[in-house]
Coordinates of C-alpha atoms in Angstrom, one line a residue:
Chain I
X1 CA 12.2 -32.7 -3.6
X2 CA 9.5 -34.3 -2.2
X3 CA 8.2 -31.3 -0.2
X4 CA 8.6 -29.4 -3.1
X5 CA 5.8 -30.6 -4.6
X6 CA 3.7 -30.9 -1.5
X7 CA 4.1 -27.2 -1.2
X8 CA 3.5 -26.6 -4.4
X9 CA 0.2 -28.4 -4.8
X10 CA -1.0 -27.1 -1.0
X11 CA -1.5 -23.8 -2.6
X12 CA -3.3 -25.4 -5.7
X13 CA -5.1 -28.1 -4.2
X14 CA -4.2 -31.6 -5.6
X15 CA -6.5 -32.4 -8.5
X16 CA -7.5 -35.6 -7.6
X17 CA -8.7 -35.5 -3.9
X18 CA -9.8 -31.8 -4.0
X19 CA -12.9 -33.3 -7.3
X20 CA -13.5 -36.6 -4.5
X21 CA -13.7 -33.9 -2.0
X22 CA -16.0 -32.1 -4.0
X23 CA -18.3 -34.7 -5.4
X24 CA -18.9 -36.0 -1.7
X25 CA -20.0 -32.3 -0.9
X26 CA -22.4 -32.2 -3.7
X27 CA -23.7 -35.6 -3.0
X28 CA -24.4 -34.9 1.1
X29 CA -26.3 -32.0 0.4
X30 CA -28.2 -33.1 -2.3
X31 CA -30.3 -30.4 -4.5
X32 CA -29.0 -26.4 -3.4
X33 CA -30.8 -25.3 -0.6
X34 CA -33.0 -22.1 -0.9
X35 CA -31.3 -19.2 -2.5
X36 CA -30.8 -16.4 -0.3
X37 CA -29.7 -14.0 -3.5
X38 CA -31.2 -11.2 -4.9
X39 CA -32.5 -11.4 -8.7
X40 CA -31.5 -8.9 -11.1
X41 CA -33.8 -7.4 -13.8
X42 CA -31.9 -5.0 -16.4
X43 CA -33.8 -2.9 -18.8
X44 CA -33.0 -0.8 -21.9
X45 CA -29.1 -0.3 -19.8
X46 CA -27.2 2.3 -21.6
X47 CA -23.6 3.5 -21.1
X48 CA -21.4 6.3 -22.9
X49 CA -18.1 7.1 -22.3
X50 CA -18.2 10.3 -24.5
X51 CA -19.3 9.8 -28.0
X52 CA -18.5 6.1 -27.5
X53 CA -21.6 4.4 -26.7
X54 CA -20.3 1.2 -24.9
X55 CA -23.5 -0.5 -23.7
X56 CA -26.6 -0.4 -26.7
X57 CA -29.5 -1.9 -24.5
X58 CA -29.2 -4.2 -22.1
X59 CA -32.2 -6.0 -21.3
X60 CA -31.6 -8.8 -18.5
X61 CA -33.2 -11.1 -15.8
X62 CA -31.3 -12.9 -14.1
X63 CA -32.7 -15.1 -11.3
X64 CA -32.6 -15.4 -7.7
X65 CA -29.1 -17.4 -7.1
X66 CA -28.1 -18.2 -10.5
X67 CA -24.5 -18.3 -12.0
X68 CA -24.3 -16.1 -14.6
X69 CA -21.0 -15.9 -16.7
X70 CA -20.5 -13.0 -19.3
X71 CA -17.8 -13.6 -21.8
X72 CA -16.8 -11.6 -25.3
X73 CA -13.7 -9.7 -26.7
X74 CA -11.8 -6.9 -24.7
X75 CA -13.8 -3.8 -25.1
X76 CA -17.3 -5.5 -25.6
X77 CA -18.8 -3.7 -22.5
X78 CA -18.7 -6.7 -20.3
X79 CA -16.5 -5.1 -17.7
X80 CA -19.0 -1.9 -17.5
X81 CA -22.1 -3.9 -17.1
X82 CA -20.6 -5.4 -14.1
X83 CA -19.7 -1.7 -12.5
X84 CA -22.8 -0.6 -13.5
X85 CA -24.6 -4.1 -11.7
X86 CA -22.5 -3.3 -8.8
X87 CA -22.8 0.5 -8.6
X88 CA -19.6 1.6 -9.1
X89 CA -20.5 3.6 -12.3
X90 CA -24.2 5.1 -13.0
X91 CA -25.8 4.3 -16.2
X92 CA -26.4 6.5 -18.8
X93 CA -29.7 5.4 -19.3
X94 CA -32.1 2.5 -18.2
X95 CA -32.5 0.7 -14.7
X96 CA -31.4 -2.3 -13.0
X97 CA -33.7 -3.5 -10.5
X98 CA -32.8 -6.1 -7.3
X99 CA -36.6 -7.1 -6.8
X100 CA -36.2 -6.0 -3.4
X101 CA -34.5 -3.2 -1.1
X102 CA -30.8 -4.0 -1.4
X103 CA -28.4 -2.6 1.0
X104 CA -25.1 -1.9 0.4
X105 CA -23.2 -5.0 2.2
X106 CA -25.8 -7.3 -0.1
X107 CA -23.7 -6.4 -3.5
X108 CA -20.2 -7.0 -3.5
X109 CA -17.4 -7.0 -5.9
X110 CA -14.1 -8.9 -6.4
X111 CA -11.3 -7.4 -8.9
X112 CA -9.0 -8.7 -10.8
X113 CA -6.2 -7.3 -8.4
X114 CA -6.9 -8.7 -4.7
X115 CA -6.9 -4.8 -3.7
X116 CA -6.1 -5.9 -0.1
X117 CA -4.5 -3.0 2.2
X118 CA -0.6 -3.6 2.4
X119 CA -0.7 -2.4 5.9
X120 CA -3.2 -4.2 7.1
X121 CA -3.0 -8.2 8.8
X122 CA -4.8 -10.6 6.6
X123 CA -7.9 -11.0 9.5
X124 CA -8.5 -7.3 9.5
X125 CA -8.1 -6.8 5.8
X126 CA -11.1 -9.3 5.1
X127 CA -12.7 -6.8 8.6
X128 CA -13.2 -4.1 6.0
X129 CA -15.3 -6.8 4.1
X130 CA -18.0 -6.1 7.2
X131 CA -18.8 -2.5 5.8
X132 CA -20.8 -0.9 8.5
X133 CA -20.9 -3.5 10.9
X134 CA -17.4 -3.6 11.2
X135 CA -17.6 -2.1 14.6
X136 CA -20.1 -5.0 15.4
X137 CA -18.7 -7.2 18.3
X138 CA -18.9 -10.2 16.7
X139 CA -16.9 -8.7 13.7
X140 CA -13.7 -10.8 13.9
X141 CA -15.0 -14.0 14.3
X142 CA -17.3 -13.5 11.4
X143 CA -14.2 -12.4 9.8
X144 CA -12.1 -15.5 11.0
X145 CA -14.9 -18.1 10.2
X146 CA -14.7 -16.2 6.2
X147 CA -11.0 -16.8 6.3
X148 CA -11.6 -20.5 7.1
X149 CA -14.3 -20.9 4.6
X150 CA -11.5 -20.0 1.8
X151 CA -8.5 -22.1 3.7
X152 CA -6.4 -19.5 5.0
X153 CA -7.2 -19.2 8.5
X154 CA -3.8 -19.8 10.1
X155 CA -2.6 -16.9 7.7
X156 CA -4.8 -14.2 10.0
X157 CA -1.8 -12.7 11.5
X158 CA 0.2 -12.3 8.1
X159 CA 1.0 -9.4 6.0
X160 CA -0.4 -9.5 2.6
X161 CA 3.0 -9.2 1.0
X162 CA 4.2 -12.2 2.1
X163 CA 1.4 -13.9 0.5
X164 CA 1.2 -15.9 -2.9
X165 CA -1.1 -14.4 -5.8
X166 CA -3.8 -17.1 -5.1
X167 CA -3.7 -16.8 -1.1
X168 CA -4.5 -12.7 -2.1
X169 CA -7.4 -13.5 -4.3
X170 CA -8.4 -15.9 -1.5
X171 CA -8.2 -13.0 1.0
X172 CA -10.3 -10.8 -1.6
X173 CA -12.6 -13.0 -1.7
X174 CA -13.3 -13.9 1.6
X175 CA -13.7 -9.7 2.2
X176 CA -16.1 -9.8 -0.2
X177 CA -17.9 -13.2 1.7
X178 CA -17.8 -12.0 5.3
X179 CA -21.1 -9.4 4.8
X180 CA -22.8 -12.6 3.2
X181 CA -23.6 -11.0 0.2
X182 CA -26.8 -11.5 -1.9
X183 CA -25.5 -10.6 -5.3
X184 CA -21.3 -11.1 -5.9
X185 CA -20.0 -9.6 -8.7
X186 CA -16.5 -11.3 -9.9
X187 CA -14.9 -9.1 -12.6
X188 CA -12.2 -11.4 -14.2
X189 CA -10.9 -12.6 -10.7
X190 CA -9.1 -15.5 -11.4
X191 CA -7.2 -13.6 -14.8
X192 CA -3.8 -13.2 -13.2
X193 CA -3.4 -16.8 -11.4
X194 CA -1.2 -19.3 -13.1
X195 CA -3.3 -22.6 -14.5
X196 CA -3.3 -24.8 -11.2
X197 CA -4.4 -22.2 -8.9
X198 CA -6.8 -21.3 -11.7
X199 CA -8.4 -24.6 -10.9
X200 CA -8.8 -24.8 -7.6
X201 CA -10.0 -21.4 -7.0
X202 CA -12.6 -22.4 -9.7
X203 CA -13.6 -24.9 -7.3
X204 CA -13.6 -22.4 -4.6
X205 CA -15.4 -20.2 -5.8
X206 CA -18.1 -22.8 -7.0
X207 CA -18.5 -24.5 -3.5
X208 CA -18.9 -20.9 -1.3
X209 CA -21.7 -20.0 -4.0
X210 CA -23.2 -23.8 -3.6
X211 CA -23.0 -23.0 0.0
X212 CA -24.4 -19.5 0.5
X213 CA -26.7 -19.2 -2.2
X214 CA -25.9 -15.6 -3.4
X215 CA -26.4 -14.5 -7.2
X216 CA -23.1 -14.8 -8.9
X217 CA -22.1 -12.7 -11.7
X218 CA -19.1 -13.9 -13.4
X219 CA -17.0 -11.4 -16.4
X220 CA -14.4 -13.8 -18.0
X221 CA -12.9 -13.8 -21.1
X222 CA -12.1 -17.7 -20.2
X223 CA -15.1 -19.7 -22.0
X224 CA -13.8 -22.7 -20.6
X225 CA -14.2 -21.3 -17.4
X226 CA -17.6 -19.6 -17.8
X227 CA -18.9 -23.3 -19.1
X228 CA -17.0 -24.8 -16.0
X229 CA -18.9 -22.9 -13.6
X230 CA -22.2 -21.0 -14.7
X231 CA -25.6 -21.9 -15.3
X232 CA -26.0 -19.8 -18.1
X233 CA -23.3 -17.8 -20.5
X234 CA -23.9 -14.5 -22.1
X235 CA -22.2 -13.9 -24.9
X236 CA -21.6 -9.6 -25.1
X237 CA -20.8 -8.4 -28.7
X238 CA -20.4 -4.6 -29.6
X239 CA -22.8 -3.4 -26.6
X240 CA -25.3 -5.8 -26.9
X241 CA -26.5 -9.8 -25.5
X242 CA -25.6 -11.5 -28.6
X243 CA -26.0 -15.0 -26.7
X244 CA -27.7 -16.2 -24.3
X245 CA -27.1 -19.7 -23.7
X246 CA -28.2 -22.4 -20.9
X247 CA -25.4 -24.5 -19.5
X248 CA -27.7 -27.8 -18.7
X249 CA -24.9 -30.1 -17.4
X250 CA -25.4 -31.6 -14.0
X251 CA -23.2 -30.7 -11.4
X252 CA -19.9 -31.2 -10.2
X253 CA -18.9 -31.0 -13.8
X254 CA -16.0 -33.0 -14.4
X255 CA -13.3 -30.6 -16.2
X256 CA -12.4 -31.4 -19.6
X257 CA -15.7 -33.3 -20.4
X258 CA -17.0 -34.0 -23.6
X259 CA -20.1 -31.8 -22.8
X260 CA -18.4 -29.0 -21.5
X261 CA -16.0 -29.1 -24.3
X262 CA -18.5 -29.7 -26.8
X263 CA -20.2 -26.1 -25.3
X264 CA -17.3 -24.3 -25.0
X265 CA -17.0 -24.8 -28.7
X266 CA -19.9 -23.6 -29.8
X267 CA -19.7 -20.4 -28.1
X268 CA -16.3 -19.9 -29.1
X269 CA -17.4 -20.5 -32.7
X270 CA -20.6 -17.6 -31.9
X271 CA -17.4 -15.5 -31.0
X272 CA -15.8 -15.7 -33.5
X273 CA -18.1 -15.0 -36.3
X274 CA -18.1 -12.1 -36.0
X275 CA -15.3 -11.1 -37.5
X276 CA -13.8 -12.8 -40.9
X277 CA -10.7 -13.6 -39.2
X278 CA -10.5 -16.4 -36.7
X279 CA -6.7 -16.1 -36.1
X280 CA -8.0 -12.4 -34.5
X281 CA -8.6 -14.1 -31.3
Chain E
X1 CA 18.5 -31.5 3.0
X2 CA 19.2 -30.2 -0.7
X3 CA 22.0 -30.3 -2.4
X4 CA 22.8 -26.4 -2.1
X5 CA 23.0 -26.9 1.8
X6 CA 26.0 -29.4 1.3
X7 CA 27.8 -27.0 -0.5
X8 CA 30.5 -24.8 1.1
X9 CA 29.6 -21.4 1.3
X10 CA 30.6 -18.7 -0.8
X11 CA 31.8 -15.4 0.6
X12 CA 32.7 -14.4 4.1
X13 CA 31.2 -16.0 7.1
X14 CA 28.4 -13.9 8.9
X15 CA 30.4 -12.5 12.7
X16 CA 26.6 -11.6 14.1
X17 CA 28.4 -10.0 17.3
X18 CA 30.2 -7.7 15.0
X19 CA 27.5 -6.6 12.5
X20 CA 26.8 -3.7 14.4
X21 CA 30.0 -2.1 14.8
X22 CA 30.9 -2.7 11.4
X23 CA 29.4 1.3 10.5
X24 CA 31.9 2.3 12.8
X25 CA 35.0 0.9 11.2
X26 CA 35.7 3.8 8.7
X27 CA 34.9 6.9 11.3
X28 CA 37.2 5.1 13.6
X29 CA 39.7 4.9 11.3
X30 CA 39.9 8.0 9.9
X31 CA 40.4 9.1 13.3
X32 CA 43.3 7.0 14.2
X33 CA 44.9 8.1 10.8
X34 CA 44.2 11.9 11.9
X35 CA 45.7 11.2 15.5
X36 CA 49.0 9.4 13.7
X37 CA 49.3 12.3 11.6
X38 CA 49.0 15.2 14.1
X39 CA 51.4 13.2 16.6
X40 CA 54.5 12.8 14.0
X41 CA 54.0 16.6 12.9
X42 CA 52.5 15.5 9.5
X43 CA 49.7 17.8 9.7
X44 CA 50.3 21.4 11.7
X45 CA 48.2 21.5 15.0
X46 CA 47.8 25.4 13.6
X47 CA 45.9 23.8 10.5
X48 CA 43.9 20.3 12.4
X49 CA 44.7 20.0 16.2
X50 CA 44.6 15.9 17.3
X51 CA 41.7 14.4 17.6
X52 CA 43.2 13.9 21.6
X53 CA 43.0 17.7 21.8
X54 CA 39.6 18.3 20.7
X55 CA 38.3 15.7 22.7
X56 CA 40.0 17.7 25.5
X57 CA 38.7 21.0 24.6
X58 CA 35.3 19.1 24.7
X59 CA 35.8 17.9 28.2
X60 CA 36.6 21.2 29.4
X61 CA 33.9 22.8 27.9
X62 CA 31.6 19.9 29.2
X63 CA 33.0 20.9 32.7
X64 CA 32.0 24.7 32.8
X65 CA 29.0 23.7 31.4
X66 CA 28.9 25.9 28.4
X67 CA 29.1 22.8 25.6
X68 CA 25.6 21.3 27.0
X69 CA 24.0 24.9 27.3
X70 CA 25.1 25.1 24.2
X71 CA 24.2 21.8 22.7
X72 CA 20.6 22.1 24.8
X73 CA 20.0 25.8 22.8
X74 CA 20.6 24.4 19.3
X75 CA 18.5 21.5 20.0
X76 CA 15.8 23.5 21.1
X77 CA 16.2 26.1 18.2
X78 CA 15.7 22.9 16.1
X79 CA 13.0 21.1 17.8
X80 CA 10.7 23.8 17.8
X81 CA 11.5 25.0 14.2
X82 CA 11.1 21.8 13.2
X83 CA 7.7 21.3 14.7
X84 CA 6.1 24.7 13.8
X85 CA 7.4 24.2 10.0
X86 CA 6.9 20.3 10.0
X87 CA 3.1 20.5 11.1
X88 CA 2.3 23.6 8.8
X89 CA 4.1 21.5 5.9
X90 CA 2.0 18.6 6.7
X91 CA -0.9 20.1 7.2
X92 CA -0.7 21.9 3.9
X93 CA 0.4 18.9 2.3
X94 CA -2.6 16.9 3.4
X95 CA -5.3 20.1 2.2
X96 CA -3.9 19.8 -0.9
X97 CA -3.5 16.4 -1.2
X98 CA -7.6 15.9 -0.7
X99 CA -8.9 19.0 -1.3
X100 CA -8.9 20.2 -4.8
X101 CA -10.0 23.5 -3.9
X102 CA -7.1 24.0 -1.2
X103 CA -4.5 23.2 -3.7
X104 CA -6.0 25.2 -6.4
X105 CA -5.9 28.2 -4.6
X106 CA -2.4 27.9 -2.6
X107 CA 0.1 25.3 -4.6
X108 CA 1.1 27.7 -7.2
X109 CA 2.2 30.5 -4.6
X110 CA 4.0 27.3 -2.4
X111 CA 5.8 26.1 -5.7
X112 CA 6.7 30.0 -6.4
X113 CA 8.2 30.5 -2.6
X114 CA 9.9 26.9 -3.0
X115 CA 12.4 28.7 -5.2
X116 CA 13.4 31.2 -3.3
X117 CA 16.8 30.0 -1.1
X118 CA 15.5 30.2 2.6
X119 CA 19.3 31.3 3.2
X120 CA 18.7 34.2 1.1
X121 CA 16.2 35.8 3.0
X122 CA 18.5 35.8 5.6
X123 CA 19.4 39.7 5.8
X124 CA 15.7 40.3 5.4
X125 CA 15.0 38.0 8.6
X126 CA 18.1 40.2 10.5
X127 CA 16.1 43.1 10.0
X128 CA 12.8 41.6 10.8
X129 CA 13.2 39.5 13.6
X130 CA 16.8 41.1 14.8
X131 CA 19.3 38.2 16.1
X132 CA 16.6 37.5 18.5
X133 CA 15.5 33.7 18.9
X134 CA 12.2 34.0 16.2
X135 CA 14.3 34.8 13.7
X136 CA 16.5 31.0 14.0
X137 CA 13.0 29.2 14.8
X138 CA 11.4 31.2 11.5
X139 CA 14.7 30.3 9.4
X140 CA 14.6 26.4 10.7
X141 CA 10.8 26.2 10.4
X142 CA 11.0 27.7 6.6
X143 CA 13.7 25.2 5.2
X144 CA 11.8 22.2 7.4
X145 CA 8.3 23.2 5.7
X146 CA 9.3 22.1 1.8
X147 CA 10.8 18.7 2.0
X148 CA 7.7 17.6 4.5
X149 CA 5.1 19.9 2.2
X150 CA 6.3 18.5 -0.6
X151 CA 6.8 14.9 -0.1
X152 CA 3.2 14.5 2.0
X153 CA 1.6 16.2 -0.9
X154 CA 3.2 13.6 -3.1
X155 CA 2.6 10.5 -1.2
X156 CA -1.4 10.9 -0.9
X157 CA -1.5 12.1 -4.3
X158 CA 0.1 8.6 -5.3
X159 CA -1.9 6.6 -3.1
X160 CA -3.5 3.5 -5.5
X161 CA -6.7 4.4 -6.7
X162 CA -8.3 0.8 -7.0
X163 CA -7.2 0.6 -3.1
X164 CA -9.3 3.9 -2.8
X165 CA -12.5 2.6 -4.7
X166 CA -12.0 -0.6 -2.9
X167 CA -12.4 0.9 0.3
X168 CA -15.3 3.3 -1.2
X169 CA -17.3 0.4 -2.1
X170 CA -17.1 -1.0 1.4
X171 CA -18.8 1.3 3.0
X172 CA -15.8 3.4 4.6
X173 CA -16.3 6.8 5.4
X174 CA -14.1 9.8 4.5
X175 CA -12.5 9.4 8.2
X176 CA -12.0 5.8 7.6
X177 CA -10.9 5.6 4.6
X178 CA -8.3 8.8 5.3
X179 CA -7.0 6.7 8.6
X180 CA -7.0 2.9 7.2
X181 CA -6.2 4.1 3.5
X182 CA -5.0 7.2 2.2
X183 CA -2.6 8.3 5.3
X184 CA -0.8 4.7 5.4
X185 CA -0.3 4.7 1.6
X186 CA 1.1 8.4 2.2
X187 CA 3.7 7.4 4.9
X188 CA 6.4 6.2 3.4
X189 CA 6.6 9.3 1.2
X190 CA 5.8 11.3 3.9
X191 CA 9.0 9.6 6.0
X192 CA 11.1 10.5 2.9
X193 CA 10.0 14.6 3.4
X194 CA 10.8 13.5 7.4
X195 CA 14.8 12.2 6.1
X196 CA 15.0 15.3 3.9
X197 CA 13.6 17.5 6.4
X198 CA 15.7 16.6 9.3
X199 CA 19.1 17.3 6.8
X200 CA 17.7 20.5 6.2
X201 CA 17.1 21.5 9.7
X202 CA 20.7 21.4 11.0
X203 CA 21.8 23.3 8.2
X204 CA 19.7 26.4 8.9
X205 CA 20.2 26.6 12.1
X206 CA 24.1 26.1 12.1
X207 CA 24.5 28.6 9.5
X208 CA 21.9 31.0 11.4
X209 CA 23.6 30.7 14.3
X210 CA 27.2 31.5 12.7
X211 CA 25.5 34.5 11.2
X212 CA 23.4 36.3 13.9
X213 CA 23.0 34.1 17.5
X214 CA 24.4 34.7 20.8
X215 CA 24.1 30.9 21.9
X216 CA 24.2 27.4 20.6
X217 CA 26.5 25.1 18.9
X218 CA 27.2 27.8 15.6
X219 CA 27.9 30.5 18.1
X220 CA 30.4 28.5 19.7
X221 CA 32.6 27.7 16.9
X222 CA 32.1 31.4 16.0
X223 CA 33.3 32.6 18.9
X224 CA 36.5 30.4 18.9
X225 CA 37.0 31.2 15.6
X226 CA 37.5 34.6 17.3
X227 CA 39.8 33.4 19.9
X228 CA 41.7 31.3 17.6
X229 CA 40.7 28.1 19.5
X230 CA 40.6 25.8 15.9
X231 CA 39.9 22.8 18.9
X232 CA 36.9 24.3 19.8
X233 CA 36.1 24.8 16.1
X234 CA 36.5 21.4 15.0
X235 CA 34.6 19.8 17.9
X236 CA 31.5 21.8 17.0
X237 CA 31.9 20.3 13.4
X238 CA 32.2 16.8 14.9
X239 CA 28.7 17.5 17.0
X240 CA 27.1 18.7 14.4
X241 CA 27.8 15.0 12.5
X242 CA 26.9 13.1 15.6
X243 CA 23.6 15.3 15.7
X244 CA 22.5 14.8 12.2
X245 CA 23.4 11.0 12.4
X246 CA 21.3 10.9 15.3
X247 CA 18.2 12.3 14.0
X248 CA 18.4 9.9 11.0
X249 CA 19.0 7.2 12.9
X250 CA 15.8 8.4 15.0
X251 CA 13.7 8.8 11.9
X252 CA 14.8 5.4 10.7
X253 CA 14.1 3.6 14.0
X254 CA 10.1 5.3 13.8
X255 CA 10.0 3.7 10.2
X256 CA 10.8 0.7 11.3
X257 CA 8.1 0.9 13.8
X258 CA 5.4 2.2 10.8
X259 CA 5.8 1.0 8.5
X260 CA 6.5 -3.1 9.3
X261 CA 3.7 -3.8 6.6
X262 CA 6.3 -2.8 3.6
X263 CA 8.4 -5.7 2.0
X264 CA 11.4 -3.8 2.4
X265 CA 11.4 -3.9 6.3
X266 CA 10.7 -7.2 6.4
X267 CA 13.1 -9.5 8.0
X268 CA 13.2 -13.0 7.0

């Protein structure tokens, strides 16, 4: 019974220690060291799918190494903003500018699904992460020391079946980490994890961006989440920024705060007016 | 220590030592049945000679050398059947797996010939090819080309998407994302054409050879079907069943070897 539990909580980090852990961090190094992302400015951004116009004029800046959540309904666009930031779809119209020459191993994206080859090993699934440079020589260290920064290393020799849901998304993200990336996209990455792991790959995901500095851009349809970690929510309704709102609470936030609770209100109320019905939600 | 493990277990103990001969249980049996009946005079030696007496025959054909030329004919017949239809199957498969173009302009006419028996054509292949050895190597290659077509065509054609555009975003090119992508997603389709092919292989040829050969295993048995020698007859049948479970068991041990990655060869 009693390793039960350890296991379970080994794969979603023990609340208590993991926030000590955590606050320590924050404390030691003090304010975030120099951003090494790129910023984003989006202007006049148009997409069609046909006669359905999904995205009505997107104007955006988004600054060098900020946390950027995008939340609103299923459908709203947010989803196609984020292929179009990350170059997996081209725009109908408008332009999104990196402010300087960005290669292609400086934008990366992480899915919903982990996406990790079956028949690959762990060490060289998070390999393909390298792009280019995967013939590099120093290719599978950098690829190990990405595997230790999410907690997996001693799972480099494992097949990716054998894996738990969050030890995947762990994987996924540390392909998407090894290149050090200046802009990461996250397109709902945490949706199909169960509450626990939820948490602590919130956590994860906040401390690697602490630590490298890249831009993150975060699509959830979790407003808890999006108040948890970002610096600054947009709220996307019918193809336009209906919101733009500044999270101002310190950092590490504590989880289920008064603040934080307090904000994720009020954006869930912005949500929601939309429409007459509340229960639509 | 759980409670579980306390418990008695359920079901029959595991024999380890045994596991592997357990396959073999029923073939032997069967065999010991047919020897029991043959020795009390239940079944004519006219209609089934002994098992004892086939294996006989078999050791005197072993000894004049004419069952291993005959055995070493039909193998070749097969082998390179199999790999001039196998690798023009595959090949095919794979152009029109990736390239629309390719399967635009030759699927149709492969789905059309797909239809035709390959048996049937056998008259026509008399006349073409004579009994001579190209026309068993164009009958073998011709059934062995579908199932491995077919099946490789299939498997790329299935291979995730989201694992494709995953690999497109990082930066792999069409090489790279064919040999660490699209080709292992294909393979265990691609073994399942393999499985199919192999079945189909011994059949052509045995029934070629029975038809128009002057060598291998299906000449044999025509020949002592001649001669009245049902022994000889019946031991070709048994090599032709020791054959075919031989090739499967060599396809299954190479898909073992490829395709570790998949849950379902997993060993835990």
């Amino acid at each position: 019974m009693q390793e039960a539990l350890r296991f379970h909580l080994s794969d979603a980090d023990p609340l208590g220690r993991a926030e000590i852990i955590e606050q320590a961090r924050f404390a030691r190094r003090g304010a975030r060291t120099a951003s090494r992302g790129l910023s984003l400015t989006i202007r006049d951004l148009r997409k069609s799918f046909g006669d359905n116009e999904v995205l009505r004029g997107i104007d955006l800046h988004i600054s060098a190494g900020q946390f950027v959540a995008i939340v609103g309904r299923s459908g709203c666009g947010k989803s196609t903003l984020l292929r179009l930031i990350a170059g997996l779809d081209t725009a109908t119209a408008g332009s999104i500018d990196f402010g300087e020459e960005a290669r292609a191993e400086d934008i990366r994206v992480m899915f919903q699904e982990p996406r990790l080859l079956p028949w690959a090993r762990v060490l060289s699934n998070v390999e393909v992460g390298l792009g280019r440079e995967r013939a590099s020589a120093d290719a599978q260290a950098r690829a190990e020391s990405a595997l230790v920064e999410v907690g997996l290393g001693e799972k480099r020799g494992q097949w990716p079946a054998v894996l738990s849901g969050g030890q995947r998304q762990r994987v996924a993200l540390a392909r998407a980490l090894v290149s050090r990336p200046r802009v990461l996209a996250f397109d709902e990455p945490l949706g199909a994890l169960d509450a626990l792991t939820r948490i602590s790959m919130q956590r994860l995901l906040e401390r690697v961006w602490h630590d490298q500095g890249f831009t993150a851009i975060l699509v959830t349809h979790d407003v808890s989440e999006a108040v948890a970690l970002a610096d600054r929510v947009l709220v996307i309704e019918d193809g336009v920024i209906a919101h733009d709102i500044d999270v101002d609470i310190p950092r590490p936030r504590r989880r289920g705060s008064a603040q934080l609770a307090a904000l994720e209100g009020s954006i869930l109320k912005n949500l929601l007016q939309g429409t007459e019905d509340a229960s639509d939600l | 220590m759980s409670l579980i493990d306390s418990l008695p277990r359920v079901g029959a103990p595991k024999l380890p030592r045994f596991d592997g001969l357990i396959p073999w249980i029923v073939p032997l049996a069967i065999i010991l049945v047919w020897q029991l009946a043959c020795a009390t005079g239940f079944v004519s030696a006219r209609v089934l000679p002994a098992p004892s007496d086939v294996a006989l025959a078999g050791w005197k054909l072993l000894l004049s050398g004419e069952l291993v030329r005959n055995i070493w004919v039909s193998f070749w017949r097969a082998s390179i059947g199999f790999l001039i239809g196998g690798s023009i199957g595959f090949t095919l498969g794979l152009a029109n797996g990736l390239s629309q173009l390719s399967s635009k302009l030759t699927d149709t006419t492969l789905q059309m010939v797909r239809n035709i028996p390959h048996l049937a054509l056998i008259p026509l292949v008399i006349l073409w090819f004579g009994i001579d050895e190209s026309a068993k190597l164009f009958l073998v290659a011709l059934g062995v080309f579908f199932p491995i077509y077919l099946n490789t065509l299939h498997g790329i054609r299935t291979v995730d998407p989201q694992l494709i555009e995953m690999g497109r975003i990082y930066g792999m090119t069409d090489g790279e994302l064919f040999r660490r992508v699209i080709f292992p997603g294909a393979l265990p389709s691609i073994f399942v054409g393999l499985r199919f092919a192999l079945g189909i292989m011994w059949l052509t040829l045995i029934v070629a050879e029975t038809i128009a050969a002057s060598s291998g295993l299906g000449y044999m048995a025509m020949q002592a079907r001649e001669f009245m020698l049902i022994d000889v007859v019946v031991l070709s049948i048994l090599i032709y069943a020791l054959l075919g479970k031989l090739a499967d068991s060599a396809s299954r041990a190479l898909e073992r070897l490829t395709l570790s990655w998949h849950p379902a060869f997993q060993k835990h």
